[in-house]
Structure formats: structure tokens, C-alpha cells
Coordinates of C-alpha atoms and ligand atoms in Angstrom, one line a residue:
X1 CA 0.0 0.0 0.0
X2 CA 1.9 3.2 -1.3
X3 CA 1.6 5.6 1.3
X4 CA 0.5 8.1 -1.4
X5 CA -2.5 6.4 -2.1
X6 CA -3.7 6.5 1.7
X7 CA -5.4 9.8 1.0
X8 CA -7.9 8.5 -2.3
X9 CA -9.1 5.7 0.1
X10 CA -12.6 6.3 1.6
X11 CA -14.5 4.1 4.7
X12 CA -16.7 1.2 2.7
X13 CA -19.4 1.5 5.3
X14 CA -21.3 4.5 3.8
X15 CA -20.8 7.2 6.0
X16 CA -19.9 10.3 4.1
X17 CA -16.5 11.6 4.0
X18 CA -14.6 8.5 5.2
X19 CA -11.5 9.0 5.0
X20 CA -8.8 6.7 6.4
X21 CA -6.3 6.7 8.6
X22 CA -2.6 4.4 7.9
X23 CA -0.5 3.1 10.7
X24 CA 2.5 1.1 9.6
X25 CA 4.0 -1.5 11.5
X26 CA 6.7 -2.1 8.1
X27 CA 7.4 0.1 5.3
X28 CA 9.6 -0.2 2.2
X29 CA 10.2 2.0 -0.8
X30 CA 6.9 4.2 0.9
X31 CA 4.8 1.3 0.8
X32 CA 3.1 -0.2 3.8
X33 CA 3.8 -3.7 4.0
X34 CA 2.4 -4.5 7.1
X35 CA 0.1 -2.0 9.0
X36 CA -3.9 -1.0 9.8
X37 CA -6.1 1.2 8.0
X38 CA -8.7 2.9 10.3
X39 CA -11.5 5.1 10.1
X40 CA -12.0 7.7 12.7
X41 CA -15.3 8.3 12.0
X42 CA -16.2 4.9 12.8
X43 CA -13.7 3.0 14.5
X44 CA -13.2 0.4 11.8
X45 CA -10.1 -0.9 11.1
X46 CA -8.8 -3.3 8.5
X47 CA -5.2 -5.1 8.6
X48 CA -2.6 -4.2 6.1
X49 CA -0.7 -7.9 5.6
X50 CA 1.9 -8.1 2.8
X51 CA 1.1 -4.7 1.6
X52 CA -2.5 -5.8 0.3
X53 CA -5.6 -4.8 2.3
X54 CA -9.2 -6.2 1.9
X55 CA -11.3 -3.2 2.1
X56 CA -14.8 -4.2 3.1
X57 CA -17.8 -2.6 4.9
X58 CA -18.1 -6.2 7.0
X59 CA -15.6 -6.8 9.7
X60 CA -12.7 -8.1 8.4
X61 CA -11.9 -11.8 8.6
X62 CA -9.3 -14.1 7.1
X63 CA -7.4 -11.9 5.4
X64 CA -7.3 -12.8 1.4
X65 CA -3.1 -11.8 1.1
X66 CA -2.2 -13.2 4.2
X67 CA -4.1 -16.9 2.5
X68 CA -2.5 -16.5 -0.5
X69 CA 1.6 -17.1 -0.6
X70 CA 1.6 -15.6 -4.2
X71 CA 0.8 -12.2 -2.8
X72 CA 3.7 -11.3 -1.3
X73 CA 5.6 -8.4 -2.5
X74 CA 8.5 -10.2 -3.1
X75 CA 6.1 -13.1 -5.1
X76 CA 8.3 -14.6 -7.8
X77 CA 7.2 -12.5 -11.6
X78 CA 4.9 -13.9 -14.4
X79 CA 6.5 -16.1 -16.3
X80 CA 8.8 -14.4 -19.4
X81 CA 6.8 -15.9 -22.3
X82 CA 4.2 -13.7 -21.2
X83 CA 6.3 -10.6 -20.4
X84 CA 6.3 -9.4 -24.2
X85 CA 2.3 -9.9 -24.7
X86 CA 1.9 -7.9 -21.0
X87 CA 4.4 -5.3 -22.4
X88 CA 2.1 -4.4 -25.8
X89 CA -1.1 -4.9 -23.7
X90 CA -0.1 -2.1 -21.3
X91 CA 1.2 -0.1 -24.3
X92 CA -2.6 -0.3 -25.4
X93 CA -3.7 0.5 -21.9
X94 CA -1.2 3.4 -21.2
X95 CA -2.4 4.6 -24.5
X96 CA -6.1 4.1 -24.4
X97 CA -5.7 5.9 -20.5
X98 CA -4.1 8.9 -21.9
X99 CA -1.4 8.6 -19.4
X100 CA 1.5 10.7 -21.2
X101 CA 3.1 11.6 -17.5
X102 CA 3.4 9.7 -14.0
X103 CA 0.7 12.3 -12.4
X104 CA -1.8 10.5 -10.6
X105 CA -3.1 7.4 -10.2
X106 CA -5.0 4.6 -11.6
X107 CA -6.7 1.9 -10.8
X108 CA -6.5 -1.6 -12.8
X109 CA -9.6 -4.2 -12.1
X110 CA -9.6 -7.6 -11.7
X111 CA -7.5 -9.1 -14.5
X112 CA -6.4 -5.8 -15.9
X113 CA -3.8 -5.8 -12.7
X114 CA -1.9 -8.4 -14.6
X115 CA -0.8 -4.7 -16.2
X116 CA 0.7 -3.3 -13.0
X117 CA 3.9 -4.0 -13.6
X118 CA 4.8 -3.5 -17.3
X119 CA 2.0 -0.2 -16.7
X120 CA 4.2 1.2 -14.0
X121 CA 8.2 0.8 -15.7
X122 CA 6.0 2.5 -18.8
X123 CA 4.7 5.4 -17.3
X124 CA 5.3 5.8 -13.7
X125 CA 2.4 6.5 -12.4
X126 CA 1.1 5.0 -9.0
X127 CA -1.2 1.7 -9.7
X128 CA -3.6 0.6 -7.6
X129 CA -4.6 -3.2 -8.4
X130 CA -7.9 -4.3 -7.7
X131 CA -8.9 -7.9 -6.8
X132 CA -5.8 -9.0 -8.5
X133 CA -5.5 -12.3 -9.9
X134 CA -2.7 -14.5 -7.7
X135 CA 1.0 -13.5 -8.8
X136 CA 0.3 -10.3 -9.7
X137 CA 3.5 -9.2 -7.4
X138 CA 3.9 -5.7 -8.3
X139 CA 1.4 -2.7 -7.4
X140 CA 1.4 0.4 -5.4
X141 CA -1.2 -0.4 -3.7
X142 CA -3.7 -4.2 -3.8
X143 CA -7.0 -4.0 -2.6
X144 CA -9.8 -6.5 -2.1
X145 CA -13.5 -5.1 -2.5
X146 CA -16.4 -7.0 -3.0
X147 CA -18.9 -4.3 -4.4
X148 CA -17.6 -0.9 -5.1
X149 CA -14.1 1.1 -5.0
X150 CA -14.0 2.5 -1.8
X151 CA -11.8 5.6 -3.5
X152 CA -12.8 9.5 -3.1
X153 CA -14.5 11.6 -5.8
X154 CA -11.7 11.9 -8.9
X155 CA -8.9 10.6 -7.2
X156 CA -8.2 8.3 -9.9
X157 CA -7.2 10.0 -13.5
X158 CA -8.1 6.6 -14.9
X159 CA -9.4 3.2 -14.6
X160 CA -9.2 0.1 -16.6
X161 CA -11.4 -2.9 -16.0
X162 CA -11.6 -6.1 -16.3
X163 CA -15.4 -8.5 -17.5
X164 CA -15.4 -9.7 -13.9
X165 CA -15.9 -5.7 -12.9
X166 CA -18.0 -4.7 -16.0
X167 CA -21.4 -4.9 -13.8
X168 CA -23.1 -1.7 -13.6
X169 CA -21.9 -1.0 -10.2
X170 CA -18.7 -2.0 -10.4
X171 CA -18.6 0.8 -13.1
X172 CA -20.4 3.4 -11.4
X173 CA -17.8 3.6 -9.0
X174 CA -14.9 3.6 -11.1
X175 CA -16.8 6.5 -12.6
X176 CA -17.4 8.5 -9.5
X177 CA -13.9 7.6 -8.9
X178 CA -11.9 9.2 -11.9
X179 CA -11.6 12.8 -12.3
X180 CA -13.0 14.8 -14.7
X181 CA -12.0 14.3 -18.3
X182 CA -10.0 10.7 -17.2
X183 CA -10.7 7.9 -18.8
X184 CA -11.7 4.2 -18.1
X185 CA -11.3 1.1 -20.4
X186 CA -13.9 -1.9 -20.5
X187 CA -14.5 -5.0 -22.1
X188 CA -16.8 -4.7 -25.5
X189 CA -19.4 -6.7 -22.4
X190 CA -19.8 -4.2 -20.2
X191 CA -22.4 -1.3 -20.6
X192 CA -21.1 2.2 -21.2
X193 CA -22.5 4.0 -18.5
X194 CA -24.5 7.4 -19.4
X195 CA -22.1 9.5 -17.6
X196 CA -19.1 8.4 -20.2
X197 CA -18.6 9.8 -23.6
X198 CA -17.5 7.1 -25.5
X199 CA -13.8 8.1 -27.3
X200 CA -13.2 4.2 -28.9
X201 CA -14.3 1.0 -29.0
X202 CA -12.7 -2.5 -31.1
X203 CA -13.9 -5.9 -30.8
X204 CA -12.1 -5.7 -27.4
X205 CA -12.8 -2.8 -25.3
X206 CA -14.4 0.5 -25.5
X207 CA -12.5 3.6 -24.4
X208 CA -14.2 6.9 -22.6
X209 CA -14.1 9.8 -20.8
X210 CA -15.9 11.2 -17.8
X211 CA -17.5 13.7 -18.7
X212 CA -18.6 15.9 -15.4
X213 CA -16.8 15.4 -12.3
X214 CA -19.3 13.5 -9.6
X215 CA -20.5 15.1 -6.6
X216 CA -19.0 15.0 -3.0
X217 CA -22.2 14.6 -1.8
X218 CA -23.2 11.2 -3.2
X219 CA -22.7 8.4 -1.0
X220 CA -20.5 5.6 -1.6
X221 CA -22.8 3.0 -1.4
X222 CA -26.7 2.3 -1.4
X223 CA -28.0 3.3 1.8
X224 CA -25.6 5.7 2.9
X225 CA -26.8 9.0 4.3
X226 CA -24.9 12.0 2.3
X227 CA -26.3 14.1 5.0
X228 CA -24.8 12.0 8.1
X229 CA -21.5 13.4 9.2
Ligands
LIG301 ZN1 -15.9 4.4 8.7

């Protein structure tokens, strides 16, 4: 969990203007590899084991990275016959994301964190892998949701996403996620949601673009009270 990434991090339970708190036990290279996330506003906290956390509104139980001995940070690399098709797929990405600069961060779904490596050494900017696939070594930050990013309003300047995230809320919240005029990649499968203009789309993916920043105000899931504080 890069340290920089603390800050786009929100509480999953639905109380507005979540933000969460880091306290690291072990970091390296400014990411937490061992630590607690908390939420002052309610008291939750969730364990930070081999630099992955599983971000969920329910109480946090076996912990998914501490289960899996691939996730590691120091879990041995894809294998190489792979590397060069990884390489041009995060070419694609890093093109299709408009990410010309290492400003910012983005957020990879599901298989798409397969990317996070070859996406980082090609552009620099900070990766946050969601529901990575096992042996997916390298990101800034690996979380494990079950519904929704739990990420601020336009924290992200991109996402890209993977079928098993194409659902309509699973895209909804990459949406409120990424800033204004970011982008977010899907599979050809997934509905474009109304907020998007669409920019692209192949027999593959679709590209577009937020169009209007979302609001502060709405809550982060269903049932949340945007006037509770
Ligand atoms: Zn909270």
C-alpha cells in the first residue's frame, strides 16, 4: 500500500467523507507492507498484511493476502513468455488511458492488474490493483473489495477494468472515482454507463471519458446518508 494512495481511500461502510487513517508497523520503498487502515469516523479498522488490504464494509476476517503465498511483494514475476504480450497490452492501456506523465493514479480491475507491472516501468504513475488475480506481485497499492471502489470523488485520473468488474456497479464507482476528463477502459461486455462519452471502442474494449466530475455529496454505497456526518 503506497503511502500516497492513503489519502484517495474512503471508509466502505457508507458514511460520508470516510477518510482513512494508515498506521505502519513495516514500510519499504513508501509502501506499507504490514500495517492497519482505520476510520476515525467509525472505529473500523482493516489489517494491512503483505502490503494488500481487503477493504470491506463487514468486519474483516481471514485476510485474502495473508491466505495467498503468491501475494507477497516479493512473489516470484509472471513467467517471461508472457512478459512481451503484458508489455504491448499495457502499451494499449497506457495509450487508451491517456497517461502521457506519471501524475496520478490509476486503478487496474480484476485481470487488468496483470498490467501493473509493465504499466508502471512505462509510465510511472502509481497503480492501484484491484482484486488482483494471484501472482500479480507488483502494485502500489492491492486491494480486495467485494462491491464498489471504496476511493474518493476523482482521485483516480483513470481506470481500466476487467469483465469480472464490468457490472453496472462495479462501473459506477470507477466513474465517480476518476476525475473529470479521465478515462476508463472496459470490455466490449460491459455497458457504457450514461455518464461516459464514449472516445473508442474494437472488438475488445471500449475507451471513454468522464465527462462531469461527480459530486461530494453522493454516497459511496446504497443506503448511505450524504447528510450523516
Ligand atoms: Zn468508517
Amino acid at each position: 500500500m503506497h503511502v500516497d494512495l492513503v489519502e484517495s481511500l474512503r471508509c466502505p461502510r457508507g458514511h460520508a467523507d470516510g477518510w482513512l487513517v494508515a498506521t505502519a508497523d513495516v514500510v519499504s520503498d513508501r509502501r506499507i507492507v504490514r500495517g492497519t487502515l482505520g476510520c476515525p469516523t467509525c472505529g473500523a479498522e482493516w489489517p494491512v498484511v503483505e502490503g494488500e488490504v481487503a477493504l470491506d464494509a463487514a468486519a474483516p476476517a481471514d485476510h485474502v493476502g495473508a491466505a495467498t503465498p503468491t501475494a507477497g511483494l516479493d512473489a516470484a514475476r509472471l513467467p517471461t513468455a508472457g512478459e512481451e504480450a503484458l508489455r504491448a497490452d499495457a502499451l494499449r492501456a497506457a495509450a487508451l488511458l491517456d497517461l502521457r506523465d506519471s501524475r496520478g493514479a490509476v486503478a487496474l480491475l480484476g485481470e487488468s492488474a496483470r498490467l501493473a507491472d509493465a504499466l508502471v516501468e512505462l509510465t510511472g504513475v502509481l497503480v492501484l490493483a484491484v482484486n488482483a488475480p494471484a501472482g500479480v506481485a507488483f502494485a502500489h497499492t492491492r486491494l480486495r473489495v467485494s462491491d464498489a471502489l471504496p476511493l474518493g470523488v476523482g482521485t483516480l485520473r483513470g481506470a481500466h477494468v476487467d469483465a469480472a468488474h464490468g457490472a453496472e456497479d462495479w462501473l459506477a464507482s470507477a466513474v465517480r472515482a476518476v476525475e473529470q476528463g479521465g478515462r476508463i477502459v472496459a470490455p466490449t461486455s460491459a455497458m457504457l454507463p450514461g455518464d461516459l462519452r464514449e472516445l473508442a471502442r474494437d472488438d475488445a474494449e471500449w475507451v471513454a471519458e468522464v465527462r462531469v466530475a461527480a459530486s461530494g455529496l453522493v454516497p459511496l454505497r446504497r443506503g448511505g446518508d450524504p447528510m450523516a456526518r
